[in-house]
Amino acid sequence: MPRRERNKFVKRGQVIEILIEDYAFGGKGIGRIRNKHGEFVVFVPNTLPGQLVKAQVKKASKKYAECKLFEVLKSSDDEIDSPYQDIPGAPYIKLPLEKQHEYKKQSTLQLFKRIGKVADIEDKFDEFINSPNTFHYRNKMEYGFSAIGYNHELKTDVDEFTLGFKKRGTWWCGDNLNNDSGLFDAELENNLKNIRAYCQNTGLAPWHAPKKEGFFRYFVVRKSYKTNKLLFNLVTTSYDLPKFSLNKFAEYLTELFGNRVAGFLHTINDEIGDRTIATTGSIKLIYGEDKIVEELLGLNFEISMKSFFQTNPKSAEKLYSKVVEYVLEKQEAVDNSVVLDLFCGTGTIGQIIANKANNTKIVGVDIVASAIEDAKENAKRNNIEGLKFYAADVGKFLTEHPEYKNKIRTIVLDPARAGIAPKTLKKIINLNAERLVYVSCNPATQARDTEQLMQSGYQIKKISLVDQFPHTAHIETVVLFEK
């Protein structure tokens, strides 16, 4: 067997300091190590050109290494001061928005060139859509409890009761959120230290990740932008539960937030895995309602703790408006016909199309049964007719319903991050629709699917980018394909 050539630049597990020189898609900063053996590329997620960073090598091949960010040692000259507490979920909050947009646009279009083989992608570019709210735009946040905290002065982990987010680059260490992070509700986040103090004063232990024991695990909050109400979920283990008064905690939340409290739920999670809601656990309503109502483009949606709903609803309106614009661009391909809405989730896109088209039948399909239940309820609430929802695997559904072949002129696709499975994509192509509107939260898998669609006779007519998550590397894309 030929000997694997040894990497002459870095070893797995090694901690390095490196200057970030460039930016690649998905928020990966590019650094370069130069020595007598030549030049070697290092990727560090959530970093920016101009930053000097400390990172650990997780994977090293002959040509490049993938690292994990530990710490930014020196800021980039592009960064500005931020009034918000620094958190791992907003790595670019100190970067001016126009610079964030420039990096996102450039790196996304580059993907379509490289992976999708679309040489003239710039000519297809329609628009970059900003999020209406740049700060405080999220409608859900999960805060974790931890028995191990981080001391920023001593730069070491310490035993302490924490409530906030994981310290960057660690799985065992929590970092207290003491002030507004700039992403969620300012009043809630400025009060999180009081909620932490309340829980700490009970004498019950926070979750200890290495030992896999403790009582307090997560504090999850959902917010409605329509009503400004908050829905709370405290996740604990069942151990020590008799010592904790859930009703008193509900009273404390209403003391802090008054009539903003829509409801308070309690979840038991005794599993050792790092998931908020366990598969085996129970969820119980302690106070108020178990749902909040959100509005999107004039339609109302009921959201429970478990429902999937767009995290940035104001920006989702912009995203869905763009999808509907592409769908209705050829009104004759929609009116008096069937539109397939695949990977439809809670059916939001289908409902908006049905609301704006004439005599159009929408068929929505998604594998998540609870999402389909929500979709049916929402359609009822909004009095929208002509909608049919199926809880099924998209690939299986298309095999079991051959009657749609050559009958569908427009298909809407909104798959999960992994994109569309090749076999399912083949079945979608076989339906022979004239037009596809493909929404993606992961342009890398969308670019991969683009190559197969182009080989099957589809061309990109337009592409738009929507900044759903300012201050992060995420970007949503809407692409219109036509035969």
mmCIF file with all atom_site columns, C-alpha atoms in Angstrom, residues 229-312:
data_model
loop_
_atom_site.group_PDB
_atom_site.id
_atom_site.type_symbol
_atom_site.label_atom_id
_atom_site.label_alt_id
_atom_site.label_comp_id
_atom_site.label_asym_id
_atom_site.label_entity_id
_atom_site.label_seq_id
_atom_site.pdbx_PDB_ins_code
_atom_site.Cartn_x
_atom_site.Cartn_y
_atom_site.Cartn_z
_atom_site.occupancy
_atom_site.B_iso_or_equiv
_atom_site.pdbx_formal_charge
_atom_site.auth_seq_id
_atom_site.auth_comp_id
_atom_site.auth_asym_id
_atom_site.auth_atom_id
_atom_site.pdbx_PDB_model_num
ATOM 1  C CA . LYS A 1 229 ? -46.357 38.008 23.871 1.00 0.00 ? 229 LYS A CA 1
ATOM 2  C CA . LEU A 1 230 ? -43.800 35.523 25.233 1.00 0.00 ? 230 LEU A CA 1
ATOM 3  C CA . LEU A 1 231 ? -44.226 31.753 25.571 1.00 0.00 ? 231 LEU A CA 1
ATOM 4  C CA . PHE A 1 232 ? -41.849 30.039 28.029 1.00 0.00 ? 232 PHE A CA 1
ATOM 5  C CA . ASN A 1 233 ? -40.661 26.455 28.372 1.00 0.00 ? 233 ASN A CA 1
ATOM 6  C CA . LEU A 1 234 ? -38.474 25.354 31.290 1.00 0.00 ? 234 LEU A CA 1
ATOM 7  C CA . VAL A 1 235 ? -36.703 22.044 30.620 1.00 0.00 ? 235 VAL A CA 1
ATOM 8  C CA . THR A 1 236 ? -35.516 20.062 33.657 1.00 0.00 ? 236 THR A CA 1
ATOM 9  C CA . THR A 1 237 ? -34.841 16.466 34.660 1.00 0.00 ? 237 THR A CA 1
ATOM 10 C CA . SER A 1 238 ? -37.468 14.696 36.809 1.00 0.00 ? 238 SER A CA 1
ATOM 11 C CA . TYR A 1 239 ? -34.872 14.221 39.579 1.00 0.00 ? 239 TYR A CA 1
ATOM 12 C CA . ASP A 1 240 ? -35.547 16.753 42.389 1.00 0.00 ? 240 ASP A CA 1
ATOM 13 C CA . LEU A 1 241 ? -38.751 17.999 40.715 1.00 0.00 ? 241 LEU A CA 1
ATOM 14 C CA . PRO A 1 242 ? -40.788 17.833 43.988 1.00 0.00 ? 242 PRO A CA 1
ATOM 15 C CA . LYS A 1 243 ? -38.372 20.431 45.456 1.00 0.00 ? 243 LYS A CA 1
ATOM 16 C CA . PHE A 1 244 ? -39.152 22.994 42.722 1.00 0.00 ? 244 PHE A CA 1
ATOM 17 C CA . SER A 1 245 ? -42.455 24.915 42.577 1.00 0.00 ? 245 SER A CA 1
ATOM 18 C CA . LEU A 1 246 ? -43.446 25.355 38.924 1.00 0.00 ? 246 LEU A CA 1
ATOM 19 C CA . ASN A 1 247 ? -46.370 27.592 39.934 1.00 0.00 ? 247 ASN A CA 1
ATOM 20 C CA . LYS A 1 248 ? -44.102 29.946 41.877 1.00 0.00 ? 248 LYS A CA 1
ATOM 21 C CA . PHE A 1 249 ? -41.762 30.142 38.883 1.00 0.00 ? 249 PHE A CA 1
ATOM 22 C CA . ALA A 1 250 ? -44.765 31.024 36.665 1.00 0.00 ? 250 ALA A CA 1
ATOM 23 C CA . GLU A 1 251 ? -45.670 33.784 39.160 1.00 0.00 ? 251 GLU A CA 1
ATOM 24 C CA . TYR A 1 252 ? -42.086 35.067 39.019 1.00 0.00 ? 252 TYR A CA 1
ATOM 25 C CA . LEU A 1 253 ? -42.222 35.264 35.206 1.00 0.00 ? 253 LEU A CA 1
ATOM 26 C CA . THR A 1 254 ? -45.448 37.304 35.381 1.00 0.00 ? 254 THR A CA 1
ATOM 27 C CA . GLU A 1 255 ? -43.791 39.593 37.973 1.00 0.00 ? 255 GLU A CA 1
ATOM 28 C CA . LEU A 1 256 ? -40.979 40.241 35.473 1.00 0.00 ? 256 LEU A CA 1
ATOM 29 C CA . PHE A 1 257 ? -42.945 40.477 32.215 1.00 0.00 ? 257 PHE A CA 1
ATOM 30 C CA . GLY A 1 258 ? -46.557 41.191 33.265 1.00 0.00 ? 258 GLY A CA 1
ATOM 31 C CA . ASN A 1 259 ? -49.188 40.574 30.597 1.00 0.00 ? 259 ASN A CA 1
ATOM 32 C CA . ARG A 1 260 ? -46.513 39.789 28.010 1.00 0.00 ? 260 ARG A CA 1
ATOM 33 C CA . VAL A 1 261 ? -46.541 36.212 29.388 1.00 0.00 ? 261 VAL A CA 1
ATOM 34 C CA . ALA A 1 262 ? -48.720 34.153 27.035 1.00 0.00 ? 262 ALA A CA 1
ATOM 35 C CA . GLY A 1 263 ? -47.992 30.877 28.803 1.00 0.00 ? 263 GLY A CA 1
ATOM 36 C CA . PHE A 1 264 ? -45.487 28.752 30.677 1.00 0.00 ? 264 PHE A CA 1
ATOM 37 C CA . LEU A 1 265 ? -44.745 25.090 29.929 1.00 0.00 ? 265 LEU A CA 1
ATOM 38 C CA . HIS A 1 266 ? -42.581 22.559 31.718 1.00 0.00 ? 266 HIS A CA 1
ATOM 39 C CA . THR A 1 267 ? -40.703 19.794 29.925 1.00 0.00 ? 267 THR A CA 1
ATOM 40 C CA . ILE A 1 268 ? -39.087 16.768 31.552 1.00 0.00 ? 268 ILE A CA 1
ATOM 41 C CA . ASN A 1 269 ? -35.967 15.579 29.761 1.00 0.00 ? 269 ASN A CA 1
ATOM 42 C CA . ASP A 1 270 ? -34.069 12.745 31.480 1.00 0.00 ? 270 ASP A CA 1
ATOM 43 C CA . GLU A 1 271 ? -32.121 11.768 28.371 1.00 0.00 ? 271 GLU A CA 1
ATOM 44 C CA . ILE A 1 272 ? -28.380 12.314 28.474 1.00 0.00 ? 272 ILE A CA 1
ATOM 45 C CA . GLY A 1 273 ? -28.202 13.597 24.878 1.00 0.00 ? 273 GLY A CA 1
ATOM 46 C CA . ASP A 1 274 ? -27.902 17.315 24.257 1.00 0.00 ? 274 ASP A CA 1
ATOM 47 C CA . ARG A 1 275 ? -31.430 17.951 22.954 1.00 0.00 ? 275 ARG A CA 1
ATOM 48 C CA . THR A 1 276 ? -33.946 20.432 24.308 1.00 0.00 ? 276 THR A CA 1
ATOM 49 C CA . ILE A 1 277 ? -37.079 18.322 23.933 1.00 0.00 ? 277 ILE A CA 1
ATOM 50 C CA . ALA A 1 278 ? -36.516 14.623 24.522 1.00 0.00 ? 278 ALA A CA 1
ATOM 51 C CA . THR A 1 279 ? -38.228 11.939 22.476 1.00 0.00 ? 279 THR A CA 1
ATOM 52 C CA . THR A 1 280 ? -39.325 10.202 25.685 1.00 0.00 ? 280 THR A CA 1
ATOM 53 C CA . GLY A 1 281 ? -40.026 13.275 27.853 1.00 0.00 ? 281 GLY A CA 1
ATOM 54 C CA . SER A 1 282 ? -43.312 14.952 28.704 1.00 0.00 ? 282 SER A CA 1
ATOM 55 C CA . ILE A 1 283 ? -44.407 18.553 28.125 1.00 0.00 ? 283 ILE A CA 1
ATOM 56 C CA . LYS A 1 284 ? -47.075 20.076 30.376 1.00 0.00 ? 284 LYS A CA 1
ATOM 57 C CA . LEU A 1 285 ? -48.842 23.442 30.452 1.00 0.00 ? 285 LEU A CA 1
ATOM 58 C CA . ILE A 1 286 ? -48.448 25.092 33.871 1.00 0.00 ? 286 ILE A CA 1
ATOM 59 C CA . TYR A 1 287 ? -49.870 28.563 33.224 1.00 0.00 ? 287 TYR A CA 1
ATOM 60 C CA . GLY A 1 288 ? -51.729 30.464 30.462 1.00 0.00 ? 288 GLY A CA 1
ATOM 61 C CA . GLU A 1 289 ? -51.908 29.304 26.845 1.00 0.00 ? 289 GLU A CA 1
ATOM 62 C CA . ASP A 1 290 ? -49.689 26.757 25.110 1.00 0.00 ? 290 ASP A CA 1
ATOM 63 C CA . LYS A 1 291 ? -49.598 28.709 21.804 1.00 0.00 ? 291 LYS A CA 1
ATOM 64 C CA . ILE A 1 292 ? -48.935 32.178 20.436 1.00 0.00 ? 292 ILE A CA 1
ATOM 65 C CA . VAL A 1 293 ? -50.249 33.696 17.198 1.00 0.00 ? 293 VAL A CA 1
ATOM 66 C CA . GLU A 1 294 ? -48.008 35.201 14.518 1.00 0.00 ? 294 GLU A CA 1
ATOM 67 C CA . GLU A 1 295 ? -49.005 36.998 11.353 1.00 0.00 ? 295 GLU A CA 1
ATOM 68 C CA . LEU A 1 296 ? -47.340 36.634 7.954  1.00 0.00 ? 296 LEU A CA 1
ATOM 69 C CA . LEU A 1 297 ? -48.555 38.663 4.965  1.00 0.00 ? 297 LEU A CA 1
ATOM 70 C CA . GLY A 1 298 ? -51.993 39.115 6.511  1.00 0.00 ? 298 GLY A CA 1
ATOM 71 C CA . LEU A 1 299 ? -52.435 35.424 7.432  1.00 0.00 ? 299 LEU A CA 1
ATOM 72 C CA . ASN A 1 300 ? -52.502 34.169 11.036 1.00 0.00 ? 300 ASN A CA 1
ATOM 73 C CA . PHE A 1 301 ? -50.476 31.187 12.245 1.00 0.00 ? 301 PHE A CA 1
ATOM 74 C CA . GLU A 1 302 ? -50.723 29.489 15.634 1.00 0.00 ? 302 GLU A CA 1
ATOM 75 C CA . ILE A 1 303 ? -47.327 28.463 16.960 1.00 0.00 ? 303 ILE A CA 1
ATOM 76 C CA . SER A 1 304 ? -46.772 25.936 19.727 1.00 0.00 ? 304 SER A CA 1
ATOM 77 C CA . MET A 1 305 ? -43.453 25.170 21.435 1.00 0.00 ? 305 MET A CA 1
ATOM 78 C CA . LYS A 1 306 ? -42.768 22.334 19.006 1.00 0.00 ? 306 LYS A CA 1
ATOM 79 C CA . SER A 1 307 ? -44.010 23.956 15.754 1.00 0.00 ? 307 SER A CA 1
ATOM 80 C CA . PHE A 1 308 ? -41.521 24.838 13.089 1.00 0.00 ? 308 PHE A CA 1
ATOM 81 C CA . PHE A 1 309 ? -41.869 28.498 12.185 1.00 0.00 ? 309 PHE A CA 1
ATOM 82 C CA . GLN A 1 310 ? -39.549 30.937 10.444 1.00 0.00 ? 310 GLN A CA 1
ATOM 83 C CA . THR A 1 311 ? -37.167 32.376 13.046 1.00 0.00 ? 311 THR A CA 1
ATOM 84 C CA . ASN A 1 312 ? -37.169 35.884 11.550 1.00 0.00 ? 312 ASN A CA 1
#
